[in-house]
Amino acid sequence: EDGKSEYGQDKLGNMDYTVYVEGLPFDCADDDVRRFFADNGIQDILQMRLPKWQDSGRLRGYGHVVFDSTDSRAKALKDLNGLNLGKRYVTIKEPNAPRPGTTASAMQPNAVGSEPRVQPDGCRVVFVKNLPFGADEEAIHAVFRDCGKVLEGGVRLARNYNTRESKGFGYVEFKNPEGAYAAVHRAAKPFGLVVQGRPVFVDYDEGSMKGSFRTGEGK
C-alpha cells in the first residue's frame, strides 16, 4: 500500500493506525520490538518511533508504533497488551492526541488539525525546531527529502560555537517552493514529521539562512 488511508490521510500521522507502547526493555533494539509484533502475528509495521537516550543510544522504554491496517492496530491493543518482551510486561494502548504546546505536537502554534499559515511567495526555506540534539544534517535530510528535493548543503543546524553540538533548530532549503509547502503541511499533522522519534515543528522562513547555521564540520 502507499501509506495512505481510504480518506487520503497519511497513515503515519493518523491515530487510527497508531498505538502507544511502554514497558520495553531498555537493552532491546528496534529489531527486537519489530520481531515481538511479528512473532505475535503482526507484520505490517510502517514506522516505529522509539525515543533513545542520547548518550548510550539505548531505548527509553516507550514510543509509538504505526501499522498499515486498523486490523493490526486492533489486534495489538487486544491480544498483545500485557505480553512479555524479555523480562518486562509490555503495555499497549491507544495514543493520546497531541496537544498544542507539547513536544508531541512539536509546539505547533495552530490547533491540531488546523491549516498552517499561507506560504510566502516563492518561499523555499523552512525553519525547523524541536530537533533531537543528536540528529545531524544527514538524518534530517533523510526525513525532509520525502517532502521534495533538498538542495545540496541545504540542511543547516545552529551549533554551539565551541562544542559544535546542535542547539536543536535550524533551516532546510528546498529546490522548489512545493517542497517547503509539503514540509510545513505534513508537520502540521500529529506526528507528521518525526526525526529520531521526536516530532518537529516546521514553519516558513522569510529571511535567508544565516552564516551561524553551520554543518558539523563548521562550514
XYZ file of N, CA, C and O in Angstrom:
876
model
N 0.832 -1.186 0.000
C 0.000 0.000 0.000
C 0.873 1.245 0.000
O 2.067 1.172 0.227
N 0.270 2.399 -0.177
C 1.062 3.606 -0.375
C 1.169 4.467 0.862
O 1.641 5.590 0.810
N 0.745 3.944 2.040
C 0.857 4.731 3.246
C -0.256 5.728 3.424
O -0.192 6.606 4.257
N -1.347 5.604 2.606
C -2.486 6.494 2.713
C -3.707 5.705 3.155
O -3.911 4.574 2.741
N -4.545 6.295 4.000
C -5.790 5.649 4.366
C -6.812 5.870 3.265
O -6.574 6.601 2.315
N -7.977 5.249 3.408
C -9.006 5.385 2.381
C -9.515 6.828 2.302
O -10.125 7.222 1.319
N -9.242 7.627 3.306
C -9.650 9.027 3.293
C -8.536 9.943 2.787
O -8.670 11.149 2.797
N -7.428 9.326 2.340
C -6.348 10.115 1.774
C -5.426 10.716 2.801
O -4.538 11.484 2.482
N -5.585 10.372 4.081
C -4.722 10.908 5.119
C -3.464 10.069 5.215
O -3.453 8.870 4.961
N -2.399 10.682 5.601
C -1.146 9.986 5.793
C -1.267 9.083 7.009
O -1.521 9.542 8.108
N -1.073 7.793 6.810
C -1.198 6.855 7.931
C -0.186 7.147 9.031
O -0.447 6.908 10.206
N 0.968 7.646 8.651
C 1.996 7.913 9.650
C 1.582 9.009 10.621
O 2.130 9.100 11.713
N 0.627 9.837 10.238
C 0.140 10.877 11.123
C -1.280 10.646 11.581
O -1.945 11.565 12.054
N -1.761 9.404 11.437
C -3.159 9.098 11.746
C -3.227 8.232 12.992
O -2.676 7.131 13.036
N -3.911 8.718 14.031
C -4.005 7.990 15.288
C -4.749 6.670 15.139
O -4.609 5.776 15.971
N -5.561 6.513 14.086
C -6.316 5.275 13.885
C -5.420 4.099 13.512
O -5.861 2.948 13.519
N -4.167 4.382 13.159
C -3.222 3.322 12.791
C -2.088 3.197 13.811
O -1.147 2.430 13.593
N -2.175 3.931 14.910
C -1.059 4.082 15.841
C -1.397 3.560 17.225
O -2.529 3.713 17.692
N -0.420 2.949 17.880
C -0.555 2.566 19.291
C 0.603 3.163 20.072
O 1.674 3.454 19.520
N 0.373 3.334 21.373
C 1.427 3.760 22.295
C 1.933 2.529 23.034
O 1.131 1.722 23.525
N 3.230 2.366 23.109
C 3.841 1.194 23.728
C 4.755 1.653 24.863
O 5.529 2.597 24.701
N 4.664 0.997 26.010
C 5.587 1.274 27.104
C 5.948 -0.032 27.802
O 5.287 -1.062 27.605
N 7.014 0.018 28.582
C 7.490 -1.186 29.242
C 8.502 -1.958 28.415
O 8.809 -3.113 28.729
N 9.038 -1.335 27.371
C 10.039 -2.002 26.545
C 11.343 -2.151 27.323
O 11.768 -1.221 28.009
N 11.996 -3.316 27.233
C 13.289 -3.475 27.903
C 14.294 -2.460 27.380
O 14.379 -2.217 26.175
N 15.055 -1.881 28.273
C 15.996 -0.842 27.869
C 17.150 -1.398 27.044
O 17.817 -0.655 26.327
N 17.394 -2.713 27.153
C 18.517 -3.304 26.430
C 18.108 -3.934 25.105
O 18.916 -4.574 24.444
N 16.837 -3.749 24.705
C 16.420 -4.304 23.409
C 16.612 -3.250 22.315
O 16.773 -2.066 22.583
N 16.599 -3.718 21.073
C 16.784 -2.843 19.922
C 15.491 -2.741 19.128
O 14.529 -3.471 19.384
N 15.477 -1.841 18.140
C 14.295 -1.688 17.296
C 13.881 -3.020 16.668
O 12.696 -3.344 16.591
N 14.866 -3.788 16.221
C 14.557 -5.069 15.584
C 13.870 -6.030 16.549
O 13.035 -6.847 16.137
N 14.228 -5.957 17.826
C 13.582 -6.814 18.824
C 12.112 -6.448 18.981
O 11.262 -7.330 19.137
N 11.827 -5.160 18.944
C 10.439 -4.719 19.064
C 9.650 -5.150 17.836
O 8.527 -5.648 17.938
N 10.243 -4.981 16.666
C 9.576 -5.394 15.430
C 9.329 -6.909 15.437
O 8.270 -7.378 15.021
N 10.298 -7.674 15.937
C 10.153 -9.134 15.993
C 9.067 -9.535 16.986
O 8.350 -10.525 16.759
N 8.936 -8.783 18.074
C 7.889 -9.049 19.063
C 6.511 -9.010 18.413
O 5.671 -9.895 18.628
N 6.278 -7.988 17.582
C 4.988 -7.889 16.896
C 4.843 -8.987 15.849
O 3.783 -9.608 15.726
N 5.911 -9.253 15.088
C 5.838 -10.264 14.034
C 5.576 -11.651 14.618
O 4.769 -12.425 14.081
N 6.244 -11.980 15.726
C 6.060 -13.286 16.347
C 4.645 -13.476 16.878
O 4.205 -14.616 17.104
N 3.946 -12.360 17.075
C 2.576 -12.428 17.578
C 1.554 -12.084 16.492
O 0.431 -11.682 16.779
N 1.974 -12.256 15.232
C 1.027 -12.182 14.128
C 0.822 -10.832 13.488
O -0.104 -10.653 12.703
N 1.692 -9.846 13.797
C 1.559 -8.515 13.192
C 2.860 -8.184 12.452
O 3.897 -7.976 13.069
N 2.774 -8.140 11.135
C 3.979 -7.946 10.329
C 3.903 -6.729 9.411
O 4.725 -6.576 8.510
N 2.897 -5.863 9.625
C 2.729 -4.725 8.711
C 3.051 -3.393 9.388
O 2.357 -2.398 9.205
N 4.133 -3.359 10.163
C 4.549 -2.110 10.792
C 5.083 -1.151 9.732
O 5.952 -1.502 8.935
N 4.543 0.052 9.722
C 5.021 1.097 8.813
C 6.144 1.912 9.435
O 7.090 2.328 8.755
N 6.028 2.158 10.734
C 7.010 3.034 11.385
C 7.009 2.779 12.892
O 5.955 2.515 13.487
N 8.198 2.839 13.495
C 8.328 2.798 14.949
C 9.030 4.064 15.400
O 10.107 4.385 14.905
N 8.413 4.771 16.316
C 9.011 5.998 16.853
C 9.377 5.710 18.298
O 8.579 5.908 19.216
N 10.599 5.237 18.507
C 11.053 4.781 19.817
C 12.197 5.678 20.285
O 13.326 5.533 19.820
N 11.927 6.624 21.169
C 12.976 7.539 21.630
C 14.141 6.789 22.267
O 13.951 5.745 22.906
N 15.333 7.335 22.084
C 16.541 6.731 22.643
C 17.307 7.753 23.474
O 17.210 8.963 23.249
N 18.070 7.240 24.444
C 18.943 8.113 25.223
C 20.088 8.576 24.344
O 20.687 7.779 23.614
N 20.418 9.864 24.400
C 21.433 10.409 23.514
C 22.824 9.882 23.827
O 23.641 9.704 22.931
N 23.107 9.618 25.101
C 24.466 9.221 25.458
C 24.756 7.764 25.094
O 25.832 7.437 24.603
N 23.779 6.886 25.310
C 24.004 5.458 25.092
C 23.352 4.911 23.830
O 23.738 3.848 23.332
N 22.340 5.618 23.300
C 21.614 5.116 22.148
C 20.623 4.015 22.483
O 19.995 3.440 21.578
N 20.435 3.727 23.769
C 19.515 2.678 24.179
C 18.088 3.215 24.243
O 17.862 4.416 24.432
N 17.139 2.305 24.074
C 15.735 2.699 24.112
C 15.369 3.259 25.478
O 15.880 2.809 26.509
N 14.437 4.216 25.460
C 13.962 4.803 26.717
C 12.763 4.038 27.266
O 12.250 4.379 28.324
N 12.312 3.023 26.532
C 11.300 2.119 27.066
C 9.879 2.393 26.623
O 8.953 1.718 27.075
N 9.684 3.375 25.755
C 8.336 3.699 25.303
C 8.397 4.265 23.892
O 9.478 4.543 23.363
N 7.228 4.430 23.282
C 7.186 5.025 21.948
C 5.877 4.726 21.247
O 4.908 4.274 21.866
N 5.844 5.014 19.971
C 4.654 4.799 19.152
C 4.985 3.861 17.990
O 6.086 3.912 17.445
N 4.017 3.031 17.644
C 4.149 2.112 16.521
C 2.963 2.347 15.586
O 1.811 2.405 16.033
N 3.258 2.486 14.294
C 2.225 2.731 13.287
C 2.112 1.507 12.386
O 3.121 0.992 11.895
N 0.875 1.048 12.168
C 0.621 -0.123 11.338
C 0.008 0.280 10.002
O -0.503 1.386 9.836
N 0.006 -0.659 9.067
C -0.552 -0.405 7.751
C -2.051 -0.665 7.702
O -2.706 -0.337 6.713
N -2.596 -1.255 8.769
C -4.032 -1.541 8.790
C -4.598 -1.321 10.182
O -3.895 -1.466 11.191
N -5.868 -0.972 10.225
C -6.542 -0.808 11.513
C -6.764 -2.159 12.186
O -6.871 -2.234 13.413
N -6.811 -3.236 11.401
C -6.953 -4.576 11.986
C -5.736 -4.921 12.840
O -5.868 -5.496 13.929
N -4.553 -4.584 12.356
C -3.337 -4.855 13.120
C -3.310 -4.025 14.392
O -2.891 -4.505 15.457
N -3.752 -2.782 14.291
C -3.823 -1.938 15.489
C -4.751 -2.551 16.522
O -4.424 -2.631 17.713
N -5.929 -3.016 16.069
C -6.900 -3.608 16.986
C -6.347 -4.883 17.618
O -6.543 -5.129 18.821
N -5.636 -5.683 16.832
C -5.045 -6.920 17.358
C -3.975 -6.601 18.407
O -3.892 -7.268 19.446
N -3.160 -5.589 18.132
C -2.124 -5.210 19.092
C -2.745 -4.785 20.416
O -2.273 -5.178 21.491
N -3.787 -3.982 20.354
C -4.438 -3.498 21.567
C -5.102 -4.639 22.340
O -5.057 -4.676 23.578
N -5.692 -5.583 21.624
C -6.456 -6.654 22.270
C -5.603 -7.830 22.711
O -5.743 -8.340 23.829
N -4.701 -8.280 21.824
C -4.008 -9.546 22.055
C -2.580 -9.408 22.576
O -2.072 -10.324 23.228
N -1.913 -8.288 22.272
C -0.502 -8.183 22.640
C -0.278 -7.413 23.934
O 0.805 -7.506 24.532
N -1.254 -6.634 24.354
C -1.114 -5.870 25.590
C -0.913 -6.818 26.769
O -1.696 -7.743 26.980
N 0.155 -6.586 27.525
C 0.436 -7.412 28.696
C 1.352 -8.585 28.443
O 1.722 -9.292 29.386
N 1.731 -8.829 27.166
C 2.657 -9.913 26.873
C 4.081 -9.529 27.272
O 4.408 -8.365 27.472
N 4.927 -10.540 27.381
C 6.310 -10.318 27.774
C 7.204 -10.068 26.569
O 7.091 -10.739 25.544
N 8.088 -9.095 26.714
C 9.209 -8.904 25.811
C 10.445 -8.899 26.692
O 10.639 -7.980 27.492
N 11.254 -9.945 26.573
C 12.331 -10.105 27.534
C 11.747 -10.386 28.912
O 10.903 -11.261 29.070
N 12.162 -9.613 29.882
C 11.688 -9.807 31.252
C 10.666 -8.761 31.685
O 10.333 -8.663 32.867
N 10.136 -8.005 30.709
C 9.201 -6.948 31.062
C 7.849 -7.163 30.394
O 7.768 -7.696 29.284
N 6.808 -6.744 31.095
C 5.476 -6.750 30.506
C 5.318 -5.510 29.630
O 5.611 -4.389 30.070
N 4.849 -5.716 28.429
C 4.664 -4.606 27.503
C 3.221 -4.119 27.570
O 2.286 -4.917 27.470
N 3.058 -2.830 27.775
C 1.736 -2.209 27.774
C 1.487 -1.561 26.426
O 2.323 -0.793 25.930
N 0.362 -1.886 25.806
C -0.012 -1.313 24.516
C -1.389 -0.683 24.663
O -2.341 -1.346 25.069
N -1.484 0.600 24.352
C -2.756 1.295 24.498
C -2.910 2.351 23.423
O -1.972 2.637 22.665
N -4.099 2.919 23.357
C -4.355 3.960 22.373
C -3.541 5.202 22.708
O -3.396 5.565 23.880
N -3.014 5.873 21.692
C -2.211 7.072 21.949
C -3.094 8.261 22.298
O -4.252 8.343 21.866
N -2.541 9.151 23.086
C -3.232 10.412 23.344
C -3.049 11.328 22.150
O -1.970 11.378 21.558
N -4.088 12.050 21.794
C -3.961 13.032 20.716
C -2.993 14.123 21.139
O -3.081 14.629 22.261
N -2.024 14.459 20.304
C -1.073 15.517 20.658
C -1.788 16.822 20.977
O -2.739 17.203 20.306
N -1.313 17.497 22.015
C -1.908 18.773 22.421
C -1.015 19.926 21.962
O 0.208 19.816 22.020
N -1.623 21.028 21.539
C -0.815 22.184 21.155
C 0.076 22.622 22.305
O -0.339 22.609 23.468
N 1.338 22.961 21.979
C 2.250 23.425 23.007
C 3.064 22.328 23.652
O 3.876 22.603 24.523
N 2.863 21.062 23.245
C 3.626 19.958 23.805
C 4.626 19.453 22.785
O 4.543 19.755 21.605
N 5.584 18.659 23.269
C 6.542 18.066 22.348
C 5.841 17.205 21.322
O 6.208 17.163 20.156
N 4.791 16.509 21.746
C 4.095 15.611 20.833
C 3.499 16.350 19.652
O 3.397 15.821 18.557
N 3.086 17.563 19.864
C 2.548 18.339 18.751
C 3.620 19.224 18.131
O 3.341 20.069 17.298
N 4.874 18.975 18.580
C 6.028 19.714 18.074
C 5.858 21.221 18.254
O 6.332 22.007 17.457
N 5.144 21.601 19.317
C 4.941 23.005 19.639
C 4.276 23.760 18.506
O 4.562 24.931 18.241
N 3.414 23.055 17.781
C 2.683 23.686 16.679
C 1.775 24.789 17.230
O 0.968 24.552 18.109
N 1.884 26.052 16.784
C 1.080 27.124 17.330
C -0.390 27.015 16.966
O -1.240 27.522 17.659
N -0.688 26.354 15.838
C -2.076 26.166 15.463
C -2.643 24.956 16.179
O -1.918 24.042 16.534
N -3.933 24.932 16.393
C -4.562 23.752 16.966
C -4.380 22.580 16.024
O -4.358 22.739 14.804
N -4.209 21.372 16.602
C -4.029 20.187 15.771
C -5.204 20.048 14.814
O -6.362 20.120 15.209
N -4.893 19.853 13.549
C -5.941 19.701 12.558
C -6.248 20.982 11.812
O -6.959 20.962 10.811
N -5.736 22.125 12.286
C -5.993 23.381 11.589
C -4.950 23.590 10.503
O -3.905 22.955 10.474
N -5.232 24.479 9.589
C -4.347 24.708 8.456
C -3.160 25.589 8.845
O -3.308 26.541 9.611
N -1.968 25.308 8.304
C -0.821 26.185 8.528
C -1.060 27.539 7.873
O -1.974 27.706 7.065
N -0.187 28.492 8.190
C -0.351 29.818 7.606
C -0.023 29.793 6.113
O 0.594 28.860 5.607
N -0.434 30.832 5.441
C -0.232 30.925 3.993
C 1.263 31.010 3.690
O 2.013 31.734 4.352
N 1.684 30.298 2.676
C 3.088 30.284 2.292
C 3.478 31.602 1.633
O 2.810 32.061 0.694
N 4.555 32.243 2.096
C 5.036 33.457 1.414
C 5.424 33.127 -0.028
O 5.895 32.032 -0.318
N 5.235 34.086 -0.910
C 5.511 33.872 -2.335
C 6.946 33.401 -2.561
O 7.907 34.038 -2.107
N 7.080 32.270 -3.240
C 8.393 31.775 -3.611
C 9.230 31.208 -2.483
O 10.409 30.899 -2.684
N 8.661 31.045 -1.303
C 9.436 30.592 -0.149
C 9.891 29.143 -0.347
O 9.083 28.245 -0.564
N 11.198 28.922 -0.259
C 11.765 27.582 -0.415
C 12.462 27.093 0.858
O 12.958 25.974 0.905
N 12.534 27.935 1.877
C 13.267 27.616 3.105
C 12.298 27.478 4.269
O 11.380 28.291 4.425
N 12.502 26.443 5.079
C 11.685 26.268 6.275
C 12.577 26.305 7.508
O 13.751 25.910 7.466
N 12.005 26.806 8.585
C 12.657 26.817 9.891
C 12.175 25.592 10.660
O 10.977 25.295 10.684
N 13.096 24.870 11.261
C 12.769 23.629 11.972
C 13.287 23.715 13.402
O 14.443 24.085 13.625
N 12.437 23.373 14.368
C 12.901 23.317 15.751
C 12.325 22.078 16.430
O 11.564 21.326 15.847
N 12.728 21.869 17.660
C 12.403 20.663 18.425
C 13.154 19.452 17.889
O 12.728 18.310 18.056
N 14.300 19.701 17.240
C 15.123 18.616 16.722
C 15.890 17.932 17.856
O 16.323 18.603 18.801
N 16.070 16.612 17.783
C 16.927 15.934 18.754
C 18.346 16.489 18.664
O 18.845 16.741 17.562
N 19.001 16.664 19.781
C 20.345 17.236 19.759
C 21.341 16.326 19.048
O 22.352 16.785 18.534
N 21.029 15.031 19.012
C 21.934 14.091 18.362
C 21.707 13.930 16.876
O 22.451 13.202 16.211
N 20.707 14.602 16.327
C 20.399 14.468 14.898
C 21.334 15.346 14.073
O 21.407 16.555 14.280
N 22.033 14.743 13.116
C 22.922 15.521 12.259
C 22.223 15.870 10.949
O 21.054 15.529 10.739
N 22.954 16.544 10.077
C 22.367 17.001 8.820
C 21.844 15.836 7.969
O 20.800 15.936 7.335
N 22.569 14.747 7.961
C 22.173 13.594 7.139
C 20.842 13.015 7.613
O 19.976 12.668 6.805
N 20.680 12.901 8.946
C 19.440 12.345 9.488
C 18.250 13.243 9.176
O 17.149 12.759 8.862
N 18.453 14.553 9.247
C 17.374 15.499 8.958
C 17.055 15.490 7.466
O 15.889 15.500 7.064
N 18.090 15.440 6.656
C 17.886 15.388 5.199
C 17.066 14.154 4.822
O 16.186 14.223 3.950
N 17.331 13.010 5.471
C 16.639 11.766 5.153
C 15.135 11.880 5.400
O 14.334 11.249 4.702
N 14.743 12.693 6.378
C 13.323 12.885 6.671
C 12.691 13.876 5.704
O 11.622 13.630 5.142
N 13.371 14.993 5.458
C 12.768 16.068 4.673
C 12.815 15.822 3.166
O 12.052 16.442 2.426
N 13.657 14.902 2.718
C 13.706 14.649 1.276
C 12.418 14.008 0.773
O 12.133 14.053 -0.425
N 11.642 13.417 1.683
C 10.344 12.871 1.286
C 9.354 13.971 0.913
O 8.329 13.700 0.288
N 9.661 15.205 1.309
C 8.771 16.331 1.004
C 9.121 16.995 -0.325
O 8.268 17.667 -0.920
N 10.354 16.814 -0.769
C 10.795 17.445 -2.004
C 12.307 17.459 -2.072
O 12.996 17.065 -1.118
N 12.846 17.896 -3.193
C 14.288 17.935 -3.404
C 14.936 18.960 -2.473
O 14.610 20.160 -2.504
N 15.852 18.492 -1.612
C 16.598 19.375 -0.722
C 17.915 19.729 -1.396
O 18.623 18.847 -1.905
N 18.239 21.005 -1.431
C 19.474 21.438 -2.067
C 20.685 20.828 -1.370
O 20.654 20.555 -0.169
N 21.750 20.626 -2.134
C 22.998 20.147 -1.537
C 23.490 21.175 -0.516
O 23.611 22.365 -0.811
N 23.734 20.734 0.696
C 24.112 21.654 1.767
C 22.943 22.451 2.297
O 23.137 23.428 3.028
N 21.718 22.048 1.949
C 20.529 22.816 2.314
C 20.054 22.613 3.737
O 19.145 23.315 4.175
N 20.641 21.664 4.459
C 20.295 21.482 5.878
C 21.362 22.178 6.707
O 22.545 21.832 6.649
N 20.939 23.194 7.459
C 21.887 23.983 8.256
C 21.412 24.019 9.702
O 20.310 24.491 9.982
N 22.238 23.532 10.599
C 21.891 23.476 12.019
C 22.590 24.579 12.800
O 23.744 24.921 12.524
N 21.878 25.117 13.774
C 22.513 26.036 14.722
C 23.342 25.198 15.684
O 22.833 24.251 16.293
N 24.618 25.508 15.804
C 25.506 24.736 16.663
C 26.242 25.632 17.658
O 26.487 26.806 17.387
N 26.565 25.039 18.780
C 27.384 25.730 19.763
C 28.753 26.024 19.155
O 29.370 25.132 18.565
N 29.211 27.243 19.270
C 30.443 27.656 18.593
C 31.648 26.844 19.055
O 32.531 26.507 18.264
N 31.674 26.485 20.336
C 32.836 25.789 20.888
C 32.731 24.277 20.767
O 33.682 23.608 20.356
N 31.577 23.719 21.116
C 31.432 22.261 21.146
C 30.951 21.683 19.830
O 31.050 20.475 19.622
N 30.404 22.493 18.943
C 29.816 22.075 17.668
C 28.561 21.243 17.857
O 28.055 20.652 16.898
N 28.025 21.196 19.076
C 26.799 20.438 19.308
C 25.596 21.212 18.791
O 25.544 22.441 18.859
N 24.618 20.490 18.289
C 23.396 21.113 17.778
C 22.620 21.776 18.905
O 22.586 21.286 20.036
N 21.980 22.896 18.583
C 21.116 23.587 19.535
C 19.663 23.148 19.401
O 18.792 23.650 20.110
N 19.380 22.255 18.465
C 18.025 21.717 18.328
C 17.145 22.447 17.330
O 15.943 22.191 17.273
N 17.733 23.340 16.530
C 16.948 24.015 15.499
C 17.845 24.393 14.323
O 19.073 24.368 14.423
N 17.200 24.713 13.203
C 17.964 25.063 12.013
C 17.057 25.301 10.826
O 15.856 25.559 10.984
N 17.626 25.229 9.627
C 16.903 25.505 8.390
C 17.019 24.324 7.426
O 18.018 23.587 7.437
N 16.016 24.178 6.565
C 16.095 23.252 5.433
C 15.676 24.036 4.188
O 14.622 24.662 4.166
N 16.526 23.993 3.161
C 16.241 24.715 1.919
C 15.942 23.722 0.801
O 16.748 22.847 0.492
N 14.772 23.881 0.186
C 14.340 23.018 -0.909
C 14.659 23.661 -2.253
O 14.845 24.879 -2.345
N 14.665 22.839 -3.282
C 14.893 23.348 -4.633
C 13.698 24.153 -5.103
O 13.856 25.162 -5.811
N 12.494 23.720 -4.706
C 11.269 24.371 -5.157
C 10.374 24.734 -3.974
O 10.444 24.097 -2.911
N 9.510 25.743 -4.138
C 8.577 26.108 -3.063
C 7.648 24.968 -2.670
O 7.189 24.900 -1.527
N 7.388 24.048 -3.613
C 6.493 22.933 -3.314
C 7.041 22.057 -2.188
O 6.280 21.491 -1.399
N 8.359 21.941 -2.100
C 8.962 21.162 -1.028
C 8.721 21.784 0.331
O 8.396 21.088 1.302
N 8.879 23.109 0.403
C 8.629 23.808 1.659
C 7.166 23.684 2.068
O 6.843 23.463 3.247
N 6.282 23.808 1.092
C 4.842 23.681 1.354
C 4.526 22.300 1.916
O 3.808 22.165 2.921
N 5.081 21.259 1.276
C 4.809 19.898 1.724
C 5.333 19.661 3.139
O 4.669 19.021 3.963
N 6.516 20.195 3.453
C 7.097 20.007 4.784
C 6.244 20.665 5.864
O 5.974 20.071 6.913
N 5.815 21.893 5.619
C 5.010 22.618 6.608
C 3.669 21.921 6.819
O 3.204 21.754 7.956
N 3.041 21.503 5.748
C 1.719 20.880 5.871
C 1.805 19.488 6.478
O 0.924 19.093 7.251
N 2.850 18.751 6.166
C 2.983 17.431 6.786
C 3.267 17.571 8.279
O 2.731 16.820 9.099
N 4.115 18.529 8.653
C 4.460 18.704 10.061
C 3.274 19.185 10.886
O 3.257 19.029 12.108
N 2.280 19.781 10.228
C 1.101 20.278 10.951
C 0.207 19.140 11.423
O -0.641 19.335 12.298
N 0.391 17.936 10.856
C -0.388 16.776 11.285
C 0.248 16.166 12.529
O 1.455 16.308 12.750
N -0.530 15.484 13.357
C 0.047 14.807 14.518
C 1.120 13.814 14.084
O 0.870 12.955 13.249
N 2.324 13.972 14.616
C 3.451 13.113 14.280
C 3.700 13.085 12.776
O 4.073 12.057 12.218
N 3.518 14.218 12.128
C 3.649 14.272 10.680
C 5.075 14.165 10.202
O 5.369 13.447 9.249
N 6.008 14.895 10.819
C 7.429 14.793 10.505
C 8.168 14.464 11.797
O 8.119 15.236 12.759
N 8.846 13.337 11.791
C 9.489 12.832 13.002
C 10.954 12.572 12.720
O 11.303 11.880 11.769
N 11.827 13.163 13.542
C 13.267 12.954 13.414
C 13.750 12.210 14.650
O 13.629 12.714 15.774
N 14.234 11.006 14.455
C 14.750 10.168 15.534
C 13.770 10.072 16.701
O 14.129 10.211 17.864
N 12.503 9.859 16.361
C 11.487 9.644 17.376
C 10.836 10.890 17.925
O 9.905 10.803 18.726
N 11.285 12.062 17.489
C 10.730 13.313 18.022
C 10.007 14.101 16.929
O 10.605 14.417 15.895
N 8.728 14.431 17.134
C 8.027 15.289 16.168
C 8.661 16.677 16.141
O 9.034 17.208 17.186
N 8.786 17.251 14.958
C 9.434 18.558 14.842
C 8.442 19.612 14.379
O 7.461 19.327 13.701
N 8.709 20.840 14.757
C 7.931 21.998 14.333
C 8.564 22.568 13.075
O 9.790 22.744 13.003
N 7.754 22.863 12.084
C 8.246 23.409 10.813
C 7.408 24.620 10.428
O 6.182 24.570 10.471
N 8.077 25.706 10.038
C 7.375 26.908 9.582
C 8.177 27.523 8.444
O 9.375 27.285 8.299
N 7.500 28.326 7.639
C 8.178 29.012 6.543
C 9.159 30.031 7.100
O 8.878 30.729 8.080
N 10.341 30.136 6.469
C 11.314 31.152 6.847
C 11.345 32.210 5.760
O 11.541 31.894 4.582
N 11.148 33.452 6.160
C 11.039 34.532 5.182
C 12.324 35.325 5.030
O 12.396 36.274 4.262
N 13.367 34.944 5.785
C 14.651 35.607 5.621
C 15.560 34.747 4.768
O 15.127 34.086 3.836
N 16.839 34.731 5.095
C 17.782 33.848 4.410
C 18.606 33.153 5.479
O 18.767 33.657 6.589
N 19.152 31.998 5.146
C 19.894 31.238 6.128
C 21.121 32.009 6.597
O 21.888 32.520 5.794
N 21.269 32.076 7.904
C 22.360 32.845 8.495
C 23.663 32.042 8.462
O 23.674 30.831 8.501
N 24.768 32.761 8.440
C 26.065 32.089 8.423
C 26.348 31.299 9.676
O 27.183 30.409 9.664
N 25.707 31.636 10.775
C 25.964 30.934 12.024
C 25.352 29.542 12.043
O 25.619 28.753 12.926
N 24.516 29.252 11.045
C 23.907 27.945 10.941
C 24.851 27.073 10.103
O 24.831 27.144 8.880
N 25.638 26.270 10.790
C 26.732 25.581 10.124
C 26.548 24.064 10.152
O 25.702 23.548 10.863
N 27.372 23.397 9.383
C 27.400 21.946 9.410
C 28.257 21.483 10.585
O 28.909 22.284 11.255
N 28.255 20.169 10.815
C 29.059 19.636 11.902
C 30.545 19.862 11.710
O 31.311 19.860 12.668
N 30.981 20.075 10.438
C 32.393 20.347 10.169
C 32.714 21.838 10.262
O 33.826 22.251 10.014
N 31.702 22.641 10.610
C 31.928 24.071 10.791
C 31.838 24.890 9.537
O 32.234 26.043 9.515
N 31.337 24.304 8.458
C 31.252 25.024 7.182
C 30.047 25.929 7.139
O 29.052 25.652 7.796
